[in-house]
XYZ file of C-alpha atoms in Angstrom:
417
model
C 6.432 -10.911 -33.421
C 7.486 -7.391 -35.311
C 10.851 -8.022 -37.677
C 10.442 -4.763 -38.361
C 11.689 -4.326 -34.338
C 13.656 -7.506 -33.462
C 16.907 -6.041 -31.192
C 15.132 -4.372 -28.229
C 18.048 -2.884 -24.918
C 16.596 -2.970 -21.312
C 18.352 -1.122 -19.364
C 18.095 -2.231 -15.651
C 19.248 -5.821 -14.888
C 17.500 -6.150 -11.607
C 14.817 -8.006 -11.395
C 12.591 -6.518 -13.797
C 15.159 -5.605 -15.879
C 16.454 -9.133 -16.463
C 12.098 -11.048 -16.590
C 11.897 -8.593 -19.060
C 15.109 -9.806 -20.627
C 13.535 -13.587 -20.556
C 9.617 -13.388 -21.820
C 10.933 -10.724 -25.094
C 13.784 -13.588 -25.649
C 10.380 -15.689 -25.244
C 8.828 -13.963 -28.107
C 12.043 -13.967 -30.296
C 13.081 -11.149 -29.302
C 17.437 -9.886 -29.459
C 18.386 -9.167 -26.210
C 20.887 -7.136 -24.649
C 20.580 -6.027 -20.826
C 22.387 -3.014 -20.010
C 23.551 -3.277 -16.291
C 25.164 -0.957 -13.865
C 26.549 -3.645 -11.724
C 29.984 -5.682 -11.902
C 28.347 -8.827 -13.191
C 25.890 -10.825 -10.181
C 26.291 -7.052 -8.310
C 24.122 -7.124 -5.616
C 21.208 -3.925 -6.501
C 18.183 -4.115 -5.179
C 16.339 -6.939 -6.585
C 19.237 -9.444 -4.605
C 18.900 -8.723 -0.836
C 15.084 -8.187 -0.239
C 12.621 -10.295 1.835
C 11.940 -12.091 -1.066
C 8.051 -12.270 -0.668
C 5.110 -12.903 -3.698
C 2.212 -10.917 -2.155
C -0.964 -11.053 -3.424
C -2.018 -10.493 0.288
C -0.803 -7.096 -0.767
C -2.608 -5.400 -2.470
C -4.108 -1.745 -1.202
C -1.185 -0.047 -2.279
C 1.211 1.875 -0.423
C -0.738 5.261 -0.480
C -3.579 3.783 1.408
C -5.490 5.938 4.113
C -3.060 6.838 7.336
C 0.137 6.238 5.969
C 0.626 10.535 6.097
C -0.584 10.371 10.257
C 2.933 7.043 10.902
C 4.818 8.697 8.783
C 4.575 11.692 10.656
C 4.139 9.935 13.800
C 7.680 7.830 12.424
C 10.028 10.966 11.665
C 10.592 11.633 15.232
C 11.907 8.680 15.823
C 15.146 7.690 14.575
C 15.137 4.002 14.757
C 10.778 3.424 12.835
C 9.978 1.797 9.244
C 10.007 5.183 8.164
C 11.794 8.856 7.245
C 11.791 11.200 5.105
C 15.501 13.063 5.215
C 14.138 16.503 4.869
C 16.081 17.904 1.165
C 15.250 21.520 -0.028
C 13.960 18.913 -3.642
C 11.079 20.341 -5.902
C 11.046 16.668 -6.826
C 10.737 15.550 -3.637
C 8.024 17.702 -2.751
C 6.033 16.829 -5.239
C 5.726 13.528 -4.859
C 5.026 13.835 -1.975
C 2.098 16.354 -2.910
C 0.863 13.781 -5.245
C 0.967 11.319 -2.143
C -1.203 12.453 -0.440
C -3.443 12.974 -3.013
C -3.190 9.971 -3.347
C -4.050 8.691 0.159
C -7.758 7.928 -0.342
C -10.334 4.948 0.336
C -10.313 5.855 -3.205
C -7.405 5.451 -4.509
C -7.700 1.804 -2.605
C -10.625 0.527 -4.242
C -9.920 1.975 -7.634
C -6.478 -0.735 -7.652
C -6.875 -3.218 -5.392
C -7.892 -4.825 -8.504
C -4.694 -4.439 -10.314
C -2.789 -5.227 -7.517
C -4.905 -8.544 -6.791
C -4.377 -9.544 -10.496
C -0.993 -8.656 -10.732
C -0.219 -10.723 -8.103
C -2.103 -13.932 -8.702
C -0.887 -13.830 -12.532
C 3.326 -12.899 -11.677
C 1.974 -15.764 -8.229
C 1.049 -18.266 -10.759
C 4.119 -17.177 -13.452
C 6.689 -17.605 -10.410
C 4.978 -21.752 -10.293
C 5.624 -22.028 -14.217
C 9.176 -20.645 -13.702
C 9.526 -22.946 -11.418
C 8.855 -25.952 -12.335
C 11.404 -25.907 -15.057
C 14.299 -25.041 -13.301
C 13.230 -25.390 -8.973
C 14.207 -21.903 -7.241
C 13.699 -22.457 -4.053
C 9.783 -21.302 -4.579
C 7.859 -22.044 -1.011
C 3.863 -22.427 -1.141
C 3.442 -22.075 1.678
C 1.868 -19.088 2.817
C 2.288 -15.913 4.889
C 1.468 -15.001 8.398
C 1.003 -11.751 9.402
C 2.054 -11.310 12.815
C 0.052 -8.832 15.074
C 1.275 -8.482 18.405
C -1.525 -5.870 20.044
C -5.618 -6.687 19.709
C -5.472 -3.330 18.448
C -2.399 -4.771 15.154
C -5.224 -7.946 14.939
C -8.366 -5.910 14.445
C -7.113 -4.334 11.931
C -5.154 -6.019 10.126
C -8.590 -8.470 10.328
C -9.805 -6.082 8.837
C -7.389 -6.301 5.970
C -8.511 -9.582 5.875
C -11.379 -9.087 5.011
C -10.951 -5.955 2.288
C -9.140 -9.509 0.539
C -12.009 -12.037 1.241
C -14.236 -9.876 -1.093
C -11.928 -9.704 -4.007
C -11.982 -12.645 -3.972
C -8.417 -13.661 -1.708
C -7.494 -16.308 0.322
C -7.682 -14.519 3.807
C -7.442 -16.626 7.582
C -7.476 -14.758 10.633
C -6.215 -16.920 14.239
C -5.618 -17.296 17.764
C -1.835 -17.142 18.929
C -2.559 -21.124 19.889
C -3.390 -20.664 15.802
C -0.562 -19.490 14.586
C 1.832 -21.480 16.401
C 0.786 -24.507 15.281
C 0.309 -23.589 12.003
C 4.588 -23.025 12.535
C 5.376 -25.429 15.227
C 9.476 -24.474 14.640
C 9.415 -20.608 16.112
C 8.980 -19.527 19.032
C 5.911 -16.263 18.979
C 5.337 -13.954 21.805
C 1.816 -12.631 19.135
C -1.712 -11.798 19.973
C -3.305 -14.020 17.158
C -1.689 -13.698 13.125
C -4.020 -13.663 10.197
C -2.835 -15.566 7.882
C -2.415 -15.965 4.150
C -2.554 -18.839 2.451
C -1.677 -17.773 -1.683
C 2.107 -15.564 -0.827
C 4.367 -17.676 -0.616
C 8.778 -16.904 -0.800
C 12.139 -17.740 -2.344
C 15.795 -16.218 -2.310
C 15.795 -13.859 -4.453
C 19.096 -14.400 -4.771
C 18.557 -17.977 -6.367
C 16.002 -16.963 -8.001
C 18.082 -14.067 -8.938
C 20.799 -16.498 -10.018
C 18.006 -18.075 -12.836
C 17.240 -15.726 -14.295
C 20.374 -15.031 -16.206
C 21.236 -18.378 -16.691
C 17.291 -17.837 -18.111
C 18.194 -15.887 -20.389
C 21.606 -16.166 -21.718
C 20.890 -19.459 -22.486
C 18.099 -18.369 -24.412
C 20.503 -15.795 -26.326
C 20.282 -13.069 -24.422
C 23.265 -10.276 -23.939
C 23.418 -8.696 -20.267
C 26.715 -6.641 -20.411
C 27.458 -5.091 -16.571
C 28.844 -3.431 -15.328
C 28.129 0.259 -17.688
C 25.902 3.966 -17.012
C 24.240 5.583 -19.085
C 24.902 8.542 -19.825
C 23.065 10.020 -22.863
C 20.476 8.973 -25.442
C 20.600 8.893 -29.383
C 17.448 10.025 -31.176
C 15.891 10.732 -34.590
C 12.364 11.811 -35.823
C 11.311 11.081 -31.823
C 11.840 7.238 -31.186
C 15.257 6.281 -29.424
C 18.070 4.867 -31.956
C 20.567 3.678 -29.335
C 21.713 4.945 -25.885
C 25.211 6.062 -25.297
C 28.069 5.349 -21.850
C 31.550 5.475 -20.609
C 33.234 4.202 -24.829
C 29.812 1.904 -24.843
C 26.835 2.731 -27.565
C 23.688 0.327 -27.967
C 22.382 0.298 -31.342
C 18.148 -1.240 -31.061
C 15.616 -0.827 -32.475
C 13.168 -1.047 -29.029
C 14.080 0.049 -25.529
C 13.320 -0.541 -21.864
C 14.171 1.281 -18.931
C 13.826 -0.488 -15.835
C 16.321 1.674 -14.099
C 14.948 1.089 -10.792
C 15.637 4.476 -8.990
C 17.725 5.415 -10.794
C 15.318 5.298 -14.035
C 13.579 9.144 -12.884
C 17.796 10.401 -14.056
C 17.930 8.224 -17.153
C 14.529 10.088 -17.677
C 15.819 13.390 -17.594
C 17.852 13.000 -20.243
C 14.604 12.771 -22.305
C 12.791 15.939 -21.016
C 10.780 13.329 -19.013
C 10.289 13.795 -15.467
C 8.818 10.724 -13.776
C 7.661 11.336 -10.195
C 9.452 8.616 -8.441
C 11.554 8.538 -4.988
C 14.324 5.675 -4.062
C 12.843 5.085 -1.103
C 16.169 2.716 0.959
C 15.390 -0.862 2.939
C 17.292 -2.914 5.112
C 18.142 -6.717 5.736
C 20.032 -8.580 7.951
C 20.344 -12.196 7.322
C 21.459 -14.846 10.183
C 23.386 -18.012 9.028
C 22.663 -19.596 11.308
C 20.039 -18.301 14.179
C 17.624 -20.304 17.234
C 15.020 -20.950 16.524
C 13.392 -21.351 11.998
C 10.096 -20.657 10.055
C 8.892 -22.049 7.941
C 6.164 -19.785 6.500
C 7.471 -16.336 5.686
C 5.236 -13.415 8.068
C 6.043 -9.861 9.215
C 5.603 -8.161 12.288
C 2.838 -5.488 11.667
C 3.292 -3.158 13.981
C 7.456 -2.970 13.371
C 6.942 -3.428 9.955
C 9.229 -5.911 9.281
C 9.715 -8.947 6.724
C 11.323 -12.181 8.274
C 11.544 -15.123 5.383
C 13.306 -18.408 5.407
C 16.191 -18.791 2.523
C 17.472 -22.210 2.891
C 18.227 -22.864 6.583
C 19.093 -18.295 6.703
C 16.874 -16.212 8.672
C 16.423 -12.778 6.595
C 14.437 -9.886 9.006
C 13.892 -6.758 6.095
C 12.011 -3.531 6.488
C 12.482 0.336 6.826
C 11.443 3.105 3.747
C 13.624 5.639 4.309
C 13.082 7.257 1.605
C 16.466 9.818 0.900
C 17.852 9.968 -2.150
C 20.150 8.209 -4.094
C 22.065 7.234 -0.953
C 23.374 3.703 -0.244
C 25.064 4.692 3.018
C 23.985 2.435 6.212
C 22.517 4.334 9.230
C 22.715 1.983 12.046
C 19.784 3.579 13.698
C 17.205 2.243 11.251
C 18.461 -1.016 11.257
C 18.600 -1.011 15.157
C 14.763 -0.380 14.960
C 15.175 -3.419 12.450
C 16.803 -6.212 15.336
C 14.894 -4.093 18.022
C 11.887 -5.410 17.400
C 12.850 -8.935 16.491
C 12.895 -10.398 21.012
C 9.274 -8.619 21.072
C 8.186 -10.816 19.126
C 9.973 -13.962 18.524
C 11.360 -13.976 21.848
C 13.857 -16.835 22.053
C 16.157 -14.280 19.924
C 18.272 -12.176 21.146
C 19.487 -8.281 20.047
C 23.361 -10.914 19.977
C 22.125 -13.063 17.672
C 23.056 -10.079 15.589
C 26.077 -9.688 16.925
C 28.399 -9.406 13.257
C 26.047 -10.157 10.834
C 26.643 -7.130 8.072
C 23.660 -5.100 6.971
C 22.935 -4.891 3.092
C 20.529 -2.497 1.751
C 18.991 -1.113 -1.201
C 16.563 1.049 -2.873
C 13.230 0.457 -3.413
C 11.610 2.916 -6.799
C 8.397 4.330 -5.625
C 5.541 6.601 -6.783
C 3.500 8.238 -5.395
C 0.567 6.332 -5.573
C 2.088 2.568 -5.116
C 1.198 2.275 -8.320
C 4.121 0.309 -11.319
C 4.791 2.307 -14.629
C 4.558 -0.026 -16.989
C 4.435 1.753 -20.098
C 4.970 3.658 -23.507
C 5.585 7.436 -22.427
C 4.096 10.269 -24.933
C 5.721 11.306 -27.240
C 8.337 7.980 -27.527
C 7.334 5.255 -29.908
C 9.441 2.708 -29.134
C 10.391 3.177 -25.315
C 8.532 0.695 -22.149
C 9.144 2.131 -18.552
C 8.807 -0.535 -16.198
C 10.058 0.588 -13.321
C 7.985 2.430 -9.930
C 7.923 -1.023 -7.703
C 8.441 -0.198 -4.743
C 8.296 -3.253 -1.975
C 6.813 -5.222 -4.440
C 9.471 -5.253 -6.893
C 10.272 -9.278 -6.205
C 6.524 -10.168 -6.610
C 5.835 -8.880 -9.318
C 8.806 -9.341 -11.587
C 7.669 -11.881 -13.742
C 4.463 -10.540 -15.226
C 5.774 -6.853 -15.254
C 8.146 -8.700 -17.848
C 5.987 -10.724 -19.409
C 4.318 -7.574 -19.943
C 6.816 -5.886 -21.122
C 7.616 -8.366 -24.140
C 3.272 -7.613 -25.061
C 4.478 -4.024 -26.043
C 6.576 -5.372 -27.212
C 5.209 -7.578 -29.216
C 1.976 -5.108 -29.336
C -0.043 -7.484 -27.923
C -3.053 -7.751 -25.751
C -1.671 -7.703 -21.540
C -4.305 -11.051 -19.125
C -6.203 -7.153 -18.136
C -5.718 -3.703 -19.125
C -3.225 -1.593 -16.885
C -3.827 1.661 -18.610
C -3.579 2.854 -14.558
C -0.428 2.113 -14.922
C 1.116 4.603 -17.282
C 3.681 6.365 -17.132
C 2.062 9.594 -17.772
C -0.913 9.397 -15.312
C 0.481 12.399 -13.799
C-alpha cells in the first residue's frame, strides 16, 4: 500500500461501496464510507433477487432487445418500460444502447462478464467460509413456459458451454426431478450449475460487520453536495454541515452517480432502472433452486424459508414510487409457471422498489476518470450489482493500491463513451 494514499473516502453504502471498503481495509487503508440512507437503510442492494450469476454473460445491450422493448412498452404490466420525458441524457443513453445492441458487442464482452462473475463467485465462497451468510451453491434454472422460449434459452446454454461455463438443457420432467419441492408448469428449463443465491440483506449485514471490525467508519444519512479540488485532485467532499478529507475517493453511488459526477464536470451515460420485488413469508411451496421465468423476466429466490419474486426494468429517473401495474405484472406471471400459487398469496405483501444503475452497453463502469487521478468510479452494474459486488470491490482496492487486476478491465473504462 502506498502510505501517501492512506485515507480512502467511499461514497455509497450499497454492495459495491461496502465491498470496496472491505477489500481496501484488508490492504491497510483507512476507510470512511458515506451513505445517503440511514444506518442499514433499504438501498438497492437489500431487496434484489440475491443471485450470483455466471450464467449472465450476455450484456443487457444485445440483439433483439430494442424490438422486445418496443413491444413491451405498450403493455403497462410488461417487464420493461421507459417513461417518456424530454431529457437529453436519456436520449443519449438510448442512442448508445441502440448502437451496442449487436452480436459483435456480445462477442466482445461475454468473456469479461464471464470472468467477473466467476471470480466474484469464488470471492463469495471465500467470504462465506469466514462467516456464514446463507450462500447456496445450487445453481439456477431458466424456466421456459413455451417450446420457443426453451429453444432460445438452449442457444444461450450452448453459447455458455462454448466459453467454458456449465449449462444443461432439461425437459419438464428432469427440471421437476432437480427441484421436487415446487410444482412447475413449463416446457423445460436450462440449468446453470455454477449460479448461486443468498439473502442480500444477510450479506449486507455481514459486510457492514466486517467493515466495522476492520476499523472502517460508516457515516449514515449524509447527502454529499460538493467536491473540493486542488490541482485537479479531490481533497474533500462536503454536504449539509459535513466535510470529509481523504487521499483517495471512490464514487459508488449507484443510480445517483451521474448527478455526483456532474459536479466534477463529467457527464456519465447512466440511467436508473427501477425494479420491484415481493417476498412471501409463507409460500405454499418452497423451491430449493433459484430460477427465472424466461418469458416473464421474473426472478425467484428462496431465502431462509421465504420466497422472493423480483422483476421489471422501469427507466424513469430517480423515482422510487411504486407503479401498481408493474407489480401486477410480476404477480400475474407466477401462477402460469407455479400453478400451486395464486394472486391471493400476494395479498397484503408490501412491494419493494430499488433503482439499478444501468450503463448503455450493459457493462459496469470501473476505473479512474480522465483528469482526476485520485478518484475511482464503480457503478453501472444494472441487475448484476449483487453478483459482481465482491469482484468490483477487490478491483477498486487494486486500483487504490496500484496493483495488477486479475484480468484486464479496460472495457469497463469510465470514459469509454
